[in-house]
Protein backbone atom coordinates (compact mmCIF):
# COMPACT_ATOMS: atom_id res chain seq x y z
CA UNK A 1 0.00 0.00 0.00
CA UNK A 2 1.33 3.45 -0.92
CA UNK A 3 0.31 6.32 1.31
CA UNK A 4 1.74 9.44 -0.26
CA UNK A 5 1.14 8.87 -3.96
CA UNK A 6 -0.47 6.13 -5.98
CA UNK A 7 1.77 6.93 -8.98
CA UNK A 8 -1.35 7.19 -11.13
CA UNK A 9 -1.05 8.31 -14.70
CA UNK A 10 -1.71 12.02 -14.73
CA UNK A 11 -3.90 13.80 -17.21
CA UNK A 12 -1.83 15.57 -19.84
CA UNK A 13 -3.03 19.01 -18.68
CA UNK A 14 -0.64 19.15 -15.70
CA UNK A 15 1.85 16.42 -16.66
CA UNK A 16 4.64 19.06 -16.72
CA UNK A 17 4.20 19.57 -12.98
CA UNK A 18 4.28 16.00 -11.65
CA UNK A 19 7.50 15.30 -9.77
CA UNK A 20 10.00 17.76 -8.35
CA UNK A 21 10.36 21.19 -9.96
CA UNK A 22 12.45 24.30 -9.47
CA UNK A 23 10.36 27.47 -9.63
CA UNK A 24 11.49 31.03 -10.35
CA UNK A 25 8.95 33.48 -8.90
CA UNK A 26 8.48 37.15 -9.81
CA UNK A 27 6.11 39.49 -8.02
CA UNK A 28 5.85 43.23 -7.32
CA UNK A 29 8.34 44.52 -4.75
CA UNK A 30 7.63 47.24 -2.22
CA UNK A 31 9.92 49.64 -4.14
CA UNK A 32 7.75 49.43 -7.27
CA UNK A 33 9.96 47.00 -9.20
CA UNK A 34 9.77 43.24 -9.28
CA UNK A 35 11.41 40.85 -6.83
CA UNK A 36 12.60 37.38 -7.81
CA UNK A 37 12.89 34.38 -5.54
CA UNK A 38 13.15 30.63 -5.81
CA UNK A 39 10.86 27.82 -4.73
CA UNK A 40 10.89 24.05 -4.86
CA UNK A 41 7.68 22.13 -5.47
CA UNK A 42 6.71 18.47 -5.47
CA UNK A 43 3.52 17.36 -7.23
CA UNK A 44 2.06 13.88 -6.79
CA UNK A 45 -0.78 12.23 -8.72
CA UNK A 46 -3.64 10.43 -6.95
CA UNK A 47 -6.94 8.67 -7.72
CA UNK A 48 -6.12 7.74 -11.27
CA UNK A 49 -4.74 11.19 -12.08
CA UNK A 50 -7.94 12.98 -11.05
CA UNK A 51 -6.25 14.59 -8.03
CA UNK A 52 -2.88 16.31 -7.86
CA UNK A 53 -1.26 17.46 -4.63
CA UNK A 54 1.34 20.21 -4.87
CA UNK A 55 3.64 20.98 -1.96
CA UNK A 56 5.79 24.09 -2.35
CA UNK A 57 8.40 25.87 -0.28
CA UNK A 58 9.41 29.43 -1.17
CA UNK A 59 12.76 31.06 -0.36
CA UNK A 60 11.84 34.72 -0.02
CA UNK A 61 14.42 37.53 -0.34
CA UNK A 62 13.94 38.13 3.41
CA UNK A 63 15.14 34.59 4.11
CA UNK A 64 11.68 33.40 5.17
CA UNK A 65 10.69 29.96 3.86
CA UNK A 66 6.87 29.81 3.78
CA UNK A 67 5.20 26.60 2.65
CA UNK A 68 1.90 25.81 0.99
CA UNK A 69 -0.18 23.01 -0.43
CA UNK A 70 -2.42 23.11 -3.49
CA UNK A 71 -5.04 20.50 -4.34
CA UNK A 72 -6.12 20.09 -7.97
CA UNK A 73 -9.20 17.92 -8.68
CA UNK A 74 -10.53 17.01 -12.14
CA UNK A 75 -14.24 16.57 -12.89
CA UNK A 76 -14.54 14.17 -15.82
CA UNK A 77 -18.15 15.18 -16.45
CA UNK A 78 -17.39 18.88 -17.01
CA UNK A 79 -13.70 18.40 -17.98
CA UNK A 80 -12.97 21.13 -15.46
CA UNK A 81 -10.26 21.40 -12.82
CA UNK A 82 -10.82 22.83 -9.35
CA UNK A 83 -7.92 24.27 -7.38
CA UNK A 84 -7.63 25.10 -3.67
CA UNK A 85 -4.57 26.73 -2.06
CA UNK A 86 -3.71 26.28 1.62
CA UNK A 87 -0.76 27.75 3.51
CA UNK A 88 0.62 28.16 6.98
CA UNK A 89 0.01 31.93 7.13
CA UNK A 90 -3.71 32.23 6.33
CA UNK A 91 -6.96 30.64 7.44
CA UNK A 92 -8.18 27.86 5.11
CA UNK A 93 -10.21 29.12 2.16
CA UNK A 94 -11.98 26.31 0.31
CA UNK A 95 -13.50 28.45 -2.46
CA UNK A 96 -11.94 26.80 -5.51
CA UNK A 97 -10.51 28.35 -8.61
CA UNK A 98 -12.06 26.57 -11.61
CA UNK A 99 -11.01 26.17 -15.20
CA UNK A 100 -9.72 23.96 -17.98
CA UNK A 101 -7.16 23.45 -20.70
CA UNK A 102 -8.09 25.01 -24.06
CA UNK A 103 -5.83 25.75 -27.02
CA UNK A 104 -2.69 24.87 -25.05
CA UNK A 105 -3.45 27.23 -22.14
CA UNK A 106 -4.90 26.33 -18.75
CA UNK A 107 -7.03 29.12 -17.26
CA UNK A 108 -8.74 29.12 -13.88
CA UNK A 109 -10.91 31.82 -12.35
CA UNK A 110 -12.08 32.55 -8.82
CA UNK A 111 -12.57 35.27 -6.23
CA UNK A 112 -10.33 36.63 -3.51
CA UNK A 113 -9.96 39.66 -1.28
CA UNK A 114 -7.23 42.25 -1.51
CA UNK A 115 -5.23 43.39 1.53
CA UNK A 116 -8.05 45.79 2.50
CA UNK A 117 -10.69 43.05 2.34
CA UNK A 118 -12.23 44.22 -0.95
CA UNK A 119 -13.55 41.55 -3.35
CA UNK A 120 -11.45 40.97 -6.44
CA UNK A 121 -11.50 38.48 -9.28
CA UNK A 122 -8.53 36.18 -9.63
CA UNK A 123 -7.16 34.45 -12.73
CA UNK A 124 -4.47 31.78 -12.99
CA UNK A 125 -2.98 31.01 -16.40
CA UNK A 126 -0.46 28.32 -17.34
CA UNK A 127 1.16 28.94 -20.75
CA UNK A 128 4.24 27.80 -22.68
CA UNK A 129 3.45 24.25 -21.54
CA UNK A 130 5.94 21.53 -22.49
CA UNK A 131 6.43 18.01 -21.13
CA UNK A 132 8.69 19.36 -18.36
CA UNK A 133 7.95 23.07 -17.94
CA UNK A 134 5.36 25.83 -17.97
CA UNK A 135 4.85 29.48 -17.15
CA UNK A 136 2.22 30.42 -14.55
CA UNK A 137 0.70 33.86 -14.09
CA UNK A 138 -1.66 35.20 -11.44
CA UNK A 139 -3.68 38.29 -12.27
CA UNK A 140 -6.37 40.29 -10.44
CA UNK A 141 -9.31 42.30 -11.71
CA UNK A 142 -12.05 44.46 -10.27
CA UNK A 143 -14.34 44.08 -13.30
CA UNK A 144 -13.34 40.85 -15.09
CA UNK A 145 -12.34 42.80 -18.22
CA UNK A 146 -9.06 44.41 -17.19
CA UNK A 147 -6.44 42.15 -15.61
CA UNK A 148 -3.25 43.10 -13.77
CA UNK A 149 -0.56 40.43 -13.44
CA UNK A 150 0.87 40.35 -9.92
CA UNK A 151 2.87 37.10 -9.81
CA UNK A 152 4.57 34.84 -12.34
CA UNK A 153 6.40 31.53 -12.07
CA UNK A 154 8.73 29.72 -14.44
CA UNK A 155 8.30 26.03 -13.55
CA UNK A 156 10.93 23.50 -14.63
CA UNK A 157 10.99 19.83 -13.61
CA UNK A 158 14.21 18.90 -11.86
CA UNK A 159 13.77 15.26 -11.00
PDB file of C-alpha atoms in Angstrom:
ATOM      1  CA  UNK A   1       0.000   0.000   0.000  1.00  0.00           C
ATOM      2  CA  UNK A   2       1.332   3.455  -0.922  1.00  0.00           C
ATOM      3  CA  UNK A   3       0.314   6.317   1.311  1.00  0.00           C
ATOM      4  CA  UNK A   4       1.744   9.440  -0.262  1.00  0.00           C
ATOM      5  CA  UNK A   5       1.143   8.868  -3.960  1.00  0.00           C
ATOM      6  CA  UNK A   6      -0.467   6.126  -5.980  1.00  0.00           C
ATOM      7  CA  UNK A   7       1.769   6.927  -8.984  1.00  0.00           C
ATOM      8  CA  UNK A   8      -1.348   7.187 -11.129  1.00  0.00           C
ATOM      9  CA  UNK A   9      -1.051   8.309 -14.703  1.00  0.00           C
ATOM     10  CA  UNK A  10      -1.706  12.023 -14.733  1.00  0.00           C
ATOM     11  CA  UNK A  11      -3.900  13.805 -17.209  1.00  0.00           C
ATOM     12  CA  UNK A  12      -1.832  15.573 -19.838  1.00  0.00           C
ATOM     13  CA  UNK A  13      -3.033  19.011 -18.676  1.00  0.00           C
ATOM     14  CA  UNK A  14      -0.644  19.146 -15.701  1.00  0.00           C
ATOM     15  CA  UNK A  15       1.852  16.416 -16.663  1.00  0.00           C
ATOM     16  CA  UNK A  16       4.640  19.057 -16.718  1.00  0.00           C
ATOM     17  CA  UNK A  17       4.200  19.570 -12.976  1.00  0.00           C
ATOM     18  CA  UNK A  18       4.280  16.004 -11.649  1.00  0.00           C
ATOM     19  CA  UNK A  19       7.496  15.295  -9.774  1.00  0.00           C
ATOM     20  CA  UNK A  20      10.001  17.758  -8.349  1.00  0.00           C
ATOM     21  CA  UNK A  21      10.358  21.188  -9.957  1.00  0.00           C
ATOM     22  CA  UNK A  22      12.448  24.303  -9.471  1.00  0.00           C
ATOM     23  CA  UNK A  23      10.359  27.472  -9.626  1.00  0.00           C
ATOM     24  CA  UNK A  24      11.493  31.030 -10.347  1.00  0.00           C
ATOM     25  CA  UNK A  25       8.947  33.484  -8.904  1.00  0.00           C
ATOM     26  CA  UNK A  26       8.482  37.149  -9.814  1.00  0.00           C
ATOM     27  CA  UNK A  27       6.108  39.494  -8.020  1.00  0.00           C
ATOM     28  CA  UNK A  28       5.852  43.232  -7.320  1.00  0.00           C
ATOM     29  CA  UNK A  29       8.345  44.518  -4.750  1.00  0.00           C
ATOM     30  CA  UNK A  30       7.628  47.237  -2.223  1.00  0.00           C
ATOM     31  CA  UNK A  31       9.921  49.641  -4.138  1.00  0.00           C
ATOM     32  CA  UNK A  32       7.753  49.427  -7.270  1.00  0.00           C
ATOM     33  CA  UNK A  33       9.960  47.004  -9.198  1.00  0.00           C
ATOM     34  CA  UNK A  34       9.774  43.239  -9.282  1.00  0.00           C
ATOM     35  CA  UNK A  35      11.413  40.850  -6.827  1.00  0.00           C
ATOM     36  CA  UNK A  36      12.599  37.383  -7.808  1.00  0.00           C
ATOM     37  CA  UNK A  37      12.889  34.378  -5.535  1.00  0.00           C
ATOM     38  CA  UNK A  38      13.151  30.630  -5.808  1.00  0.00           C
ATOM     39  CA  UNK A  39      10.864  27.821  -4.727  1.00  0.00           C
ATOM     40  CA  UNK A  40      10.891  24.052  -4.855  1.00  0.00           C
ATOM     41  CA  UNK A  41       7.683  22.132  -5.473  1.00  0.00           C
ATOM     42  CA  UNK A  42       6.707  18.473  -5.465  1.00  0.00           C
ATOM     43  CA  UNK A  43       3.519  17.363  -7.227  1.00  0.00           C
ATOM     44  CA  UNK A  44       2.060  13.884  -6.790  1.00  0.00           C
ATOM     45  CA  UNK A  45      -0.776  12.229  -8.716  1.00  0.00           C
ATOM     46  CA  UNK A  46      -3.644  10.429  -6.949  1.00  0.00           C
ATOM     47  CA  UNK A  47      -6.940   8.671  -7.720  1.00  0.00           C
ATOM     48  CA  UNK A  48      -6.122   7.741 -11.271  1.00  0.00           C
ATOM     49  CA  UNK A  49      -4.739  11.185 -12.075  1.00  0.00           C
ATOM     50  CA  UNK A  50      -7.938  12.979 -11.049  1.00  0.00           C
ATOM     51  CA  UNK A  51      -6.251  14.589  -8.031  1.00  0.00           C
ATOM     52  CA  UNK A  52      -2.878  16.308  -7.857  1.00  0.00           C
ATOM     53  CA  UNK A  53      -1.262  17.460  -4.628  1.00  0.00           C
ATOM     54  CA  UNK A  54       1.343  20.206  -4.873  1.00  0.00           C
ATOM     55  CA  UNK A  55       3.644  20.976  -1.962  1.00  0.00           C
ATOM     56  CA  UNK A  56       5.793  24.086  -2.353  1.00  0.00           C
ATOM     57  CA  UNK A  57       8.405  25.870  -0.278  1.00  0.00           C
ATOM     58  CA  UNK A  58       9.413  29.429  -1.171  1.00  0.00           C
ATOM     59  CA  UNK A  59      12.759  31.064  -0.363  1.00  0.00           C
ATOM     60  CA  UNK A  60      11.840  34.724  -0.021  1.00  0.00           C
ATOM     61  CA  UNK A  61      14.418  37.527  -0.336  1.00  0.00           C
ATOM     62  CA  UNK A  62      13.940  38.131   3.411  1.00  0.00           C
ATOM     63  CA  UNK A  63      15.139  34.589   4.112  1.00  0.00           C
ATOM     64  CA  UNK A  64      11.684  33.400   5.175  1.00  0.00           C
ATOM     65  CA  UNK A  65      10.688  29.957   3.856  1.00  0.00           C
ATOM     66  CA  UNK A  66       6.868  29.807   3.778  1.00  0.00           C
ATOM     67  CA  UNK A  67       5.204  26.600   2.647  1.00  0.00           C
ATOM     68  CA  UNK A  68       1.905  25.812   0.992  1.00  0.00           C
ATOM     69  CA  UNK A  69      -0.179  23.011  -0.428  1.00  0.00           C
ATOM     70  CA  UNK A  70      -2.424  23.106  -3.489  1.00  0.00           C
ATOM     71  CA  UNK A  71      -5.038  20.499  -4.338  1.00  0.00           C
ATOM     72  CA  UNK A  72      -6.122  20.086  -7.965  1.00  0.00           C
ATOM     73  CA  UNK A  73      -9.198  17.920  -8.682  1.00  0.00           C
ATOM     74  CA  UNK A  74     -10.527  17.010 -12.144  1.00  0.00           C
ATOM     75  CA  UNK A  75     -14.242  16.570 -12.889  1.00  0.00           C
ATOM     76  CA  UNK A  76     -14.542  14.168 -15.822  1.00  0.00           C
ATOM     77  CA  UNK A  77     -18.147  15.182 -16.452  1.00  0.00           C
ATOM     78  CA  UNK A  78     -17.385  18.881 -17.014  1.00  0.00           C
ATOM     79  CA  UNK A  79     -13.702  18.400 -17.981  1.00  0.00           C
ATOM     80  CA  UNK A  80     -12.967  21.131 -15.457  1.00  0.00           C
ATOM     81  CA  UNK A  81     -10.256  21.402 -12.819  1.00  0.00           C
ATOM     82  CA  UNK A  82     -10.823  22.830  -9.347  1.00  0.00           C
ATOM     83  CA  UNK A  83      -7.918  24.269  -7.378  1.00  0.00           C
ATOM     84  CA  UNK A  84      -7.627  25.100  -3.669  1.00  0.00           C
ATOM     85  CA  UNK A  85      -4.568  26.725  -2.057  1.00  0.00           C
ATOM     86  CA  UNK A  86      -3.707  26.285   1.624  1.00  0.00           C
ATOM     87  CA  UNK A  87      -0.762  27.753   3.506  1.00  0.00           C
ATOM     88  CA  UNK A  88       0.618  28.157   6.982  1.00  0.00           C
ATOM     89  CA  UNK A  89       0.007  31.927   7.130  1.00  0.00           C
ATOM     90  CA  UNK A  90      -3.712  32.231   6.329  1.00  0.00           C
ATOM     91  CA  UNK A  91      -6.956  30.644   7.439  1.00  0.00           C
ATOM     92  CA  UNK A  92      -8.182  27.858   5.113  1.00  0.00           C
ATOM     93  CA  UNK A  93     -10.214  29.118   2.163  1.00  0.00           C
ATOM     94  CA  UNK A  94     -11.983  26.312   0.315  1.00  0.00           C
ATOM     95  CA  UNK A  95     -13.498  28.445  -2.458  1.00  0.00           C
ATOM     96  CA  UNK A  96     -11.944  26.801  -5.512  1.00  0.00           C
ATOM     97  CA  UNK A  97     -10.515  28.348  -8.609  1.00  0.00           C
ATOM     98  CA  UNK A  98     -12.061  26.573 -11.609  1.00  0.00           C
ATOM     99  CA  UNK A  99     -11.013  26.171 -15.196  1.00  0.00           C
ATOM    100  CA  UNK A 100      -9.718  23.955 -17.980  1.00  0.00           C
ATOM    101  CA  UNK A 101      -7.164  23.455 -20.702  1.00  0.00           C
ATOM    102  CA  UNK A 102      -8.091  25.013 -24.058  1.00  0.00           C
ATOM    103  CA  UNK A 103      -5.829  25.752 -27.019  1.00  0.00           C
ATOM    104  CA  UNK A 104      -2.685  24.872 -25.053  1.00  0.00           C
ATOM    105  CA  UNK A 105      -3.450  27.226 -22.141  1.00  0.00           C
ATOM    106  CA  UNK A 106      -4.900  26.328 -18.748  1.00  0.00           C
ATOM    107  CA  UNK A 107      -7.030  29.120 -17.264  1.00  0.00           C
ATOM    108  CA  UNK A 108      -8.739  29.124 -13.879  1.00  0.00           C
ATOM    109  CA  UNK A 109     -10.915  31.816 -12.350  1.00  0.00           C
ATOM    110  CA  UNK A 110     -12.081  32.549  -8.823  1.00  0.00           C
ATOM    111  CA  UNK A 111     -12.573  35.269  -6.233  1.00  0.00           C
ATOM    112  CA  UNK A 112     -10.330  36.626  -3.509  1.00  0.00           C
ATOM    113  CA  UNK A 113      -9.958  39.658  -1.276  1.00  0.00           C
ATOM    114  CA  UNK A 114      -7.229  42.253  -1.507  1.00  0.00           C
ATOM    115  CA  UNK A 115      -5.235  43.393   1.528  1.00  0.00           C
ATOM    116  CA  UNK A 116      -8.046  45.793   2.503  1.00  0.00           C
ATOM    117  CA  UNK A 117     -10.685  43.055   2.340  1.00  0.00           C
ATOM    118  CA  UNK A 118     -12.226  44.223  -0.951  1.00  0.00           C
ATOM    119  CA  UNK A 119     -13.546  41.552  -3.347  1.00  0.00           C
ATOM    120  CA  UNK A 120     -11.453  40.969  -6.441  1.00  0.00           C
ATOM    121  CA  UNK A 121     -11.503  38.483  -9.279  1.00  0.00           C
ATOM    122  CA  UNK A 122      -8.527  36.180  -9.627  1.00  0.00           C
ATOM    123  CA  UNK A 123      -7.157  34.452 -12.728  1.00  0.00           C
ATOM    124  CA  UNK A 124      -4.472  31.781 -12.992  1.00  0.00           C
ATOM    125  CA  UNK A 125      -2.981  31.014 -16.402  1.00  0.00           C
ATOM    126  CA  UNK A 126      -0.461  28.317 -17.343  1.00  0.00           C
ATOM    127  CA  UNK A 127       1.157  28.936 -20.750  1.00  0.00           C
ATOM    128  CA  UNK A 128       4.240  27.797 -22.684  1.00  0.00           C
ATOM    129  CA  UNK A 129       3.445  24.254 -21.538  1.00  0.00           C
ATOM    130  CA  UNK A 130       5.941  21.529 -22.489  1.00  0.00           C
ATOM    131  CA  UNK A 131       6.428  18.013 -21.134  1.00  0.00           C
ATOM    132  CA  UNK A 132       8.687  19.360 -18.357  1.00  0.00           C
ATOM    133  CA  UNK A 133       7.951  23.068 -17.944  1.00  0.00           C
ATOM    134  CA  UNK A 134       5.356  25.826 -17.968  1.00  0.00           C
ATOM    135  CA  UNK A 135       4.849  29.482 -17.150  1.00  0.00           C
ATOM    136  CA  UNK A 136       2.222  30.422 -14.548  1.00  0.00           C
ATOM    137  CA  UNK A 137       0.697  33.864 -14.089  1.00  0.00           C
ATOM    138  CA  UNK A 138      -1.663  35.199 -11.442  1.00  0.00           C
ATOM    139  CA  UNK A 139      -3.684  38.295 -12.269  1.00  0.00           C
ATOM    140  CA  UNK A 140      -6.369  40.287 -10.439  1.00  0.00           C
ATOM    141  CA  UNK A 141      -9.315  42.302 -11.715  1.00  0.00           C
ATOM    142  CA  UNK A 142     -12.053  44.463 -10.271  1.00  0.00           C
ATOM    143  CA  UNK A 143     -14.339  44.083 -13.299  1.00  0.00           C
ATOM    144  CA  UNK A 144     -13.335  40.847 -15.093  1.00  0.00           C
ATOM    145  CA  UNK A 145     -12.344  42.804 -18.215  1.00  0.00           C
ATOM    146  CA  UNK A 146      -9.055  44.412 -17.192  1.00  0.00           C
ATOM    147  CA  UNK A 147      -6.442  42.146 -15.606  1.00  0.00           C
ATOM    148  CA  UNK A 148      -3.245  43.099 -13.775  1.00  0.00           C
ATOM    149  CA  UNK A 149      -0.563  40.425 -13.439  1.00  0.00           C
ATOM    150  CA  UNK A 150       0.874  40.354  -9.924  1.00  0.00           C
ATOM    151  CA  UNK A 151       2.871  37.103  -9.810  1.00  0.00           C
ATOM    152  CA  UNK A 152       4.566  34.841 -12.337  1.00  0.00           C
ATOM    153  CA  UNK A 153       6.398  31.535 -12.069  1.00  0.00           C
ATOM    154  CA  UNK A 154       8.727  29.725 -14.438  1.00  0.00           C
ATOM    155  CA  UNK A 155       8.299  26.026 -13.547  1.00  0.00           C
ATOM    156  CA  UNK A 156      10.933  23.496 -14.631  1.00  0.00           C
ATOM    157  CA  UNK A 157      10.994  19.828 -13.606  1.00  0.00           C
ATOM    158  CA  UNK A 158      14.211  18.900 -11.864  1.00  0.00           C
ATOM    159  CA  UNK A 159      13.765  15.257 -11.001  1.00  0.00           C
TER     160      UNK A 159
END
